[in-house]
Amino acid sequence: MAALPNIIRQVSGPKPRSFQVFSHIPSLRKVRRHAMLAGESVGFVPTMGALHQGHLALIRQAVQENNHVYVSIYVNPTQFGVNEDLASYPQTLSADLQRLRSLTAEYWRDDSVGQITAVFTPTTRDMYPRLKPTSEVDGPGSFVTITPLSSILEGASRPVFFRGVATVCMKLFNIVQPDRVYFGQKDVQQTYVIQRMVDDFHLDTRVRIVPTVREKDGLAMSSRNVYLGNRRRKVATVLIRALRAVRTEFLNGVTKREDLLSAAHRIVDEELGRQTALPPQWRSLFEVDYFSLADPKHLTELDEVNPAHGAVLSGAIKMLPVEESQESEDLGIGDGKRPVRLIDNLRLELPSFIRNSNSQEASGPLLSQEL
């Protein structure tokens, strides 16, 4: 993703070697106001901690485009369903701060880029000051709902998830007042929800989408990968393998939904067949939640892909708990007893020289660019 031109200006005073950690809203707002009065830009990366290279990629992009980068670390309870994994979600604040310190050291001497200058670690009492946050679908509270985007795909399986995401992001955007906010392409539906919220509520910030960071075998980096362990981790690549099979079909000229998605189902059926044939102490079973082939502008399902516009291909699987463990086996956090939901996506698009020769129509926003 290309950096925006001429957006880093000389800040007043020497570049800080490290960042400040803020736990309370007024103190962070005071620092933000100082940057605003000085005409210095702020990029914001909201996270729930358990930082990995995917998060760091967002921060690296923000550093290239802003004088200051603020990072929030807050596990938001309202985006977890009643029976979901809030209590066991990894909370690694000390390790996260050390990762950020190491990243800050990389940019300290480079005056051509910005710097991480604030880390925000609010409490739930600060973020939800009036009522105790609820995960009930009809629970009380002040929420932001973005429909129908929030009720399809991930929202169909997790009905309060995007309500919680939109609500906490609205709160964080109001607190930080960022010039730019940064999200990863891996959570593609989330990026559409956030962009819609920014547009519909006239929020004065620009949404930047950074490409998915992957392991060498293609697995998208996620904070939840720590739950997989070695056995489920190897099988989890079935999702990206299925998506890539669809992309190959598309590049070979296939455009109809049924024909494209059949390639994904073929990959998962073959892998599930292999796993089912293994004894319980060796296998890793999973369930497919959905495969989606959607319009890149509105995220509505397509019956056929227009090659000039392309499509957003996404999917979700649930890695089931390990049935029987082996002695000294690495089962990940939770000893393999909990299901692990994995999501991923790819943009289906033809090479630009082919697309341009077929049509002069706009193909919609690229996921790796600003929406």
mmCIF file with all atom_site columns, N, CA, C and O in Angstrom, residues 27-28 38 52 59 133 169 210 215 233 237-238 240 245 250 264 285 291 300 311 317 326 329 331 341-343:
data_model
loop_
_atom_site.group_PDB
_atom_site.id
_atom_site.type_symbol
_atom_site.label_atom_id
_atom_site.label_alt_id
_atom_site.label_comp_id
_atom_site.label_asym_id
_atom_site.label_entity_id
_atom_site.label_seq_id
_atom_site.pdbx_PDB_ins_code
_atom_site.Cartn_x
_atom_site.Cartn_y
_atom_site.Cartn_z
_atom_site.occupancy
_atom_site.B_iso_or_equiv
_atom_site.pdbx_formal_charge
_atom_site.auth_seq_id
_atom_site.auth_comp_id
_atom_site.auth_asym_id
_atom_site.auth_atom_id
_atom_site.pdbx_PDB_model_num
ATOM 1   N N  . SER A 1 27  ? -5.995  12.096  30.304  1.00 0.00 ? 27  SER A N  1
ATOM 2   C CA . SER A 1 27  ? -4.559  12.285  30.069  1.00 0.00 ? 27  SER A CA 1
ATOM 3   C C  . SER A 1 27  ? -4.192  12.031  28.623  1.00 0.00 ? 27  SER A C  1
ATOM 4   O O  . SER A 1 27  ? -3.347  12.735  28.042  1.00 0.00 ? 27  SER A O  1
ATOM 5   N N  . LEU A 1 28  ? -4.838  11.054  27.985  1.00 0.00 ? 28  LEU A N  1
ATOM 6   C CA . LEU A 1 28  ? -4.572  10.811  26.559  1.00 0.00 ? 28  LEU A CA 1
ATOM 7   C C  . LEU A 1 28  ? -5.092  11.974  25.719  1.00 0.00 ? 28  LEU A C  1
ATOM 8   O O  . LEU A 1 28  ? -4.421  12.420  24.769  1.00 0.00 ? 28  LEU A O  1
ATOM 9   N N  . ALA A 1 38  ? -0.289  21.546  17.402  1.00 0.00 ? 38  ALA A N  1
ATOM 10  C CA . ALA A 1 38  ? 0.993   21.655  16.705  1.00 0.00 ? 38  ALA A CA 1
ATOM 11  C C  . ALA A 1 38  ? 0.881   21.290  15.230  1.00 0.00 ? 38  ALA A C  1
ATOM 12  O O  . ALA A 1 38  ? 1.873   21.373  14.494  1.00 0.00 ? 38  ALA A O  1
ATOM 13  N N  . HIS A 1 52  ? 0.978   -9.657  17.285  1.00 0.00 ? 52  HIS A N  1
ATOM 14  C CA . HIS A 1 52  ? 1.789   -10.485 16.402  1.00 0.00 ? 52  HIS A CA 1
ATOM 15  C C  . HIS A 1 52  ? 2.219   -9.639  15.209  1.00 0.00 ? 52  HIS A C  1
ATOM 16  O O  . HIS A 1 52  ? 1.968   -8.419  15.173  1.00 0.00 ? 52  HIS A O  1
ATOM 17  N N  . ILE A 1 59  ? 1.044   -1.058  12.421  1.00 0.00 ? 59  ILE A N  1
ATOM 18  C CA . ILE A 1 59  ? 1.782   0.031   13.062  1.00 0.00 ? 59  ILE A CA 1
ATOM 19  C C  . ILE A 1 59  ? 2.871   0.564   12.137  1.00 0.00 ? 59  ILE A C  1
ATOM 20  O O  . ILE A 1 59  ? 3.080   1.781   12.038  1.00 0.00 ? 59  ILE A O  1
ATOM 21  N N  . PRO A 1 133 ? -21.140 -3.671  30.590  1.00 0.00 ? 133 PRO A N  1
ATOM 22  C CA . PRO A 1 133 ? -21.334 -4.125  29.206  1.00 0.00 ? 133 PRO A CA 1
ATOM 23  C C  . PRO A 1 133 ? -21.994 -5.501  29.159  1.00 0.00 ? 133 PRO A C  1
ATOM 24  O O  . PRO A 1 133 ? -21.751 -6.361  30.004  1.00 0.00 ? 133 PRO A O  1
ATOM 25  N N  . CYS A 1 169 ? -15.095 0.865   18.623  1.00 0.00 ? 169 CYS A N  1
ATOM 26  C CA . CYS A 1 169 ? -14.332 1.719   17.705  1.00 0.00 ? 169 CYS A CA 1
ATOM 27  C C  . CYS A 1 169 ? -14.875 3.138   17.697  1.00 0.00 ? 169 CYS A C  1
ATOM 28  O O  . CYS A 1 169 ? -14.095 4.104   17.635  1.00 0.00 ? 169 CYS A O  1
ATOM 29  N N  . VAL A 1 210 ? -4.564  -2.638  5.510   1.00 0.00 ? 210 VAL A N  1
ATOM 30  C CA . VAL A 1 210 ? -3.217  -3.181  5.294   1.00 0.00 ? 210 VAL A CA 1
ATOM 31  C C  . VAL A 1 210 ? -3.328  -4.665  4.946   1.00 0.00 ? 210 VAL A C  1
ATOM 32  O O  . VAL A 1 210 ? -4.113  -5.392  5.570   1.00 0.00 ? 210 VAL A O  1
ATOM 33  N N  . GLU A 1 215 ? 1.791   -16.673 7.761   1.00 0.00 ? 215 GLU A N  1
ATOM 34  C CA . GLU A 1 215 ? 2.894   -17.568 8.050   1.00 0.00 ? 215 GLU A CA 1
ATOM 35  C C  . GLU A 1 215 ? 3.440   -18.114 6.728   1.00 0.00 ? 215 GLU A C  1
ATOM 36  O O  . GLU A 1 215 ? 2.831   -17.943 5.665   1.00 0.00 ? 215 GLU A O  1
ATOM 37  N N  . ARG A 1 233 ? -2.878  -26.916 13.971  1.00 0.00 ? 233 ARG A N  1
ATOM 38  C CA . ARG A 1 233 ? -2.213  -25.861 13.199  1.00 0.00 ? 233 ARG A CA 1
ATOM 39  C C  . ARG A 1 233 ? -1.908  -26.324 11.774  1.00 0.00 ? 233 ARG A C  1
ATOM 40  O O  . ARG A 1 233 ? -2.072  -25.566 10.807  1.00 0.00 ? 233 ARG A O  1
ATOM 41  N N  . THR A 1 237 ? -4.466  -24.876 7.630   1.00 0.00 ? 237 THR A N  1
ATOM 42  C CA . THR A 1 237 ? -4.158  -24.271 6.326   1.00 0.00 ? 237 THR A CA 1
ATOM 43  C C  . THR A 1 237 ? -5.161  -24.663 5.257   1.00 0.00 ? 237 THR A C  1
ATOM 44  O O  . THR A 1 237 ? -5.096  -24.148 4.140   1.00 0.00 ? 237 THR A O  1
ATOM 45  N N  . VAL A 1 238 ? -6.081  -25.580 5.580   1.00 0.00 ? 238 VAL A N  1
ATOM 46  C CA . VAL A 1 238 ? -7.080  -25.978 4.597   1.00 0.00 ? 238 VAL A CA 1
ATOM 47  C C  . VAL A 1 238 ? -7.895  -24.777 4.120   1.00 0.00 ? 238 VAL A C  1
ATOM 48  O O  . VAL A 1 238 ? -8.320  -24.736 2.955   1.00 0.00 ? 238 VAL A O  1
ATOM 49  N N  . ILE A 1 240 ? -6.956  -21.467 3.657   1.00 0.00 ? 240 ILE A N  1
ATOM 50  C CA . ILE A 1 240 ? -6.297  -20.687 2.620   1.00 0.00 ? 240 ILE A CA 1
ATOM 51  C C  . ILE A 1 240 ? -6.070  -21.525 1.373   1.00 0.00 ? 240 ILE A C  1
ATOM 52  O O  . ILE A 1 240 ? -6.136  -21.013 0.241   1.00 0.00 ? 240 ILE A O  1
ATOM 53  N N  . ALA A 1 245 ? -7.516  -22.203 -4.267  1.00 0.00 ? 245 ALA A N  1
ATOM 54  C CA . ALA A 1 245 ? -8.037  -23.041 -5.347  1.00 0.00 ? 245 ALA A CA 1
ATOM 55  C C  . ALA A 1 245 ? -9.115  -22.296 -6.135  1.00 0.00 ? 245 ALA A C  1
ATOM 56  O O  . ALA A 1 245 ? -9.182  -22.397 -7.369  1.00 0.00 ? 245 ALA A O  1
ATOM 57  N N  . PHE A 1 250 ? -10.672 -18.861 -11.004 1.00 0.00 ? 250 PHE A N  1
ATOM 58  C CA . PHE A 1 250 ? -11.048 -17.544 -11.527 1.00 0.00 ? 250 PHE A CA 1
ATOM 59  C C  . PHE A 1 250 ? -10.030 -17.056 -12.551 1.00 0.00 ? 250 PHE A C  1
ATOM 60  O O  . PHE A 1 250 ? -10.409 -16.539 -13.617 1.00 0.00 ? 250 PHE A O  1
ATOM 61  N N  . ALA A 1 264 ? -13.411 -24.711 -3.705  1.00 0.00 ? 264 ALA A N  1
ATOM 62  C CA . ALA A 1 264 ? -13.145 -24.624 -2.272  1.00 0.00 ? 264 ALA A CA 1
ATOM 63  C C  . ALA A 1 264 ? -13.686 -25.838 -1.539  1.00 0.00 ? 264 ALA A C  1
ATOM 64  O O  . ALA A 1 264 ? -13.006 -26.426 -0.682  1.00 0.00 ? 264 ALA A O  1
ATOM 65  N N  . LEU A 1 285 ? -10.229 -32.620 13.301  1.00 0.00 ? 285 LEU A N  1
ATOM 66  C CA . LEU A 1 285 ? -11.458 -32.400 12.567  1.00 0.00 ? 285 LEU A CA 1
ATOM 67  C C  . LEU A 1 285 ? -11.851 -30.921 12.574  1.00 0.00 ? 285 LEU A C  1
ATOM 68  O O  . LEU A 1 285 ? -11.436 -30.164 13.449  1.00 0.00 ? 285 LEU A O  1
ATOM 69  N N  . PHE A 1 291 ? -18.480 -20.190 2.868   1.00 0.00 ? 291 PHE A N  1
ATOM 70  C CA . PHE A 1 291 ? -17.646 -19.570 1.848   1.00 0.00 ? 291 PHE A CA 1
ATOM 71  C C  . PHE A 1 291 ? -18.502 -18.492 1.189   1.00 0.00 ? 291 PHE A C  1
ATOM 72  O O  . PHE A 1 291 ? -19.680 -18.722 0.894   1.00 0.00 ? 291 PHE A O  1
ATOM 73  N N  . THR A 1 300 ? -22.180 -7.750  -1.065  1.00 0.00 ? 300 THR A N  1
ATOM 74  C CA . THR A 1 300 ? -23.361 -8.564  -1.318  1.00 0.00 ? 300 THR A CA 1
ATOM 75  C C  . THR A 1 300 ? -22.965 -9.772  -2.165  1.00 0.00 ? 300 THR A C  1
ATOM 76  O O  . THR A 1 300 ? -22.050 -9.691  -2.998  1.00 0.00 ? 300 THR A O  1
ATOM 77  N N  . ALA A 1 311 ? -14.046 -9.756  -7.116  1.00 0.00 ? 311 ALA A N  1
ATOM 78  C CA . ALA A 1 311 ? -14.914 -10.159 -6.004  1.00 0.00 ? 311 ALA A CA 1
ATOM 79  C C  . ALA A 1 311 ? -14.083 -10.319 -4.746  1.00 0.00 ? 311 ALA A C  1
ATOM 80  O O  . ALA A 1 311 ? -12.854 -10.447 -4.794  1.00 0.00 ? 311 ALA A O  1
ATOM 81  N N  . ILE A 1 317 ? -13.870 -21.341 9.075   1.00 0.00 ? 317 ILE A N  1
ATOM 82  C CA . ILE A 1 317 ? -13.948 -22.720 9.542   1.00 0.00 ? 317 ILE A CA 1
ATOM 83  C C  . ILE A 1 317 ? -13.795 -22.729 11.054  1.00 0.00 ? 317 ILE A C  1
ATOM 84  O O  . ILE A 1 317 ? -13.300 -21.768 11.652  1.00 0.00 ? 317 ILE A O  1
ATOM 85  N N  . GLN A 1 326 ? -1.897  -37.050 22.559  1.00 0.00 ? 326 GLN A N  1
ATOM 86  C CA . GLN A 1 326 ? -0.747  -37.942 22.686  1.00 0.00 ? 326 GLN A CA 1
ATOM 87  C C  . GLN A 1 326 ? 0.154   -37.434 23.808  1.00 0.00 ? 326 GLN A C  1
ATOM 88  O O  . GLN A 1 326 ? 0.092   -36.271 24.192  1.00 0.00 ? 326 GLN A O  1
ATOM 89  N N  . GLU A 1 329 ? 2.236   -33.976 23.748  1.00 0.00 ? 329 GLU A N  1
ATOM 90  C CA . GLU A 1 329 ? 1.849   -33.280 22.527  1.00 0.00 ? 329 GLU A CA 1
ATOM 91  C C  . GLU A 1 329 ? 1.576   -31.802 22.811  1.00 0.00 ? 329 GLU A C  1
ATOM 92  O O  . GLU A 1 329 ? 0.958   -31.455 23.821  1.00 0.00 ? 329 GLU A O  1
ATOM 93  N N  . LEU A 1 331 ? -0.581  -28.972 22.355  1.00 0.00 ? 331 LEU A N  1
ATOM 94  C CA . LEU A 1 331 ? -1.972  -28.754 21.975  1.00 0.00 ? 331 LEU A CA 1
ATOM 95  C C  . LEU A 1 331 ? -2.358  -27.291 21.998  1.00 0.00 ? 331 LEU A C  1
ATOM 96  O O  . LEU A 1 331 ? -3.511  -26.953 21.746  1.00 0.00 ? 331 LEU A O  1
ATOM 97  N N  . ARG A 1 341 ? -12.105 -20.715 15.946  1.00 0.00 ? 341 ARG A N  1
ATOM 98  C CA . ARG A 1 341 ? -12.703 -20.195 14.713  1.00 0.00 ? 341 ARG A CA 1
ATOM 99  C C  . ARG A 1 341 ? -11.648 -19.425 13.923  1.00 0.00 ? 341 ARG A C  1
ATOM 100 O O  . ARG A 1 341 ? -10.944 -18.566 14.464  1.00 0.00 ? 341 ARG A O  1
ATOM 101 N N  . LEU A 1 342 ? -11.525 -19.741 12.639  1.00 0.00 ? 342 LEU A N  1
ATOM 102 C CA . LEU A 1 342 ? -10.544 -19.101 11.773  1.00 0.00 ? 342 LEU A CA 1
ATOM 103 C C  . LEU A 1 342 ? -11.255 -18.488 10.571  1.00 0.00 ? 342 LEU A C  1
ATOM 104 O O  . LEU A 1 342 ? -12.157 -19.099 9.997   1.00 0.00 ? 342 LEU A O  1
ATOM 105 N N  . ILE A 1 343 ? -10.846 -17.285 10.191  1.00 0.00 ? 343 ILE A N  1
ATOM 106 C CA . ILE A 1 343 ? -11.395 -16.617 9.019   1.00 0.00 ? 343 ILE A CA 1
ATOM 107 C C  . ILE A 1 343 ? -10.255 -16.196 8.102   1.00 0.00 ? 343 ILE A C  1
ATOM 108 O O  . ILE A 1 343 ? -9.114  -16.029 8.534   1.00 0.00 ? 343 ILE A O  1
#
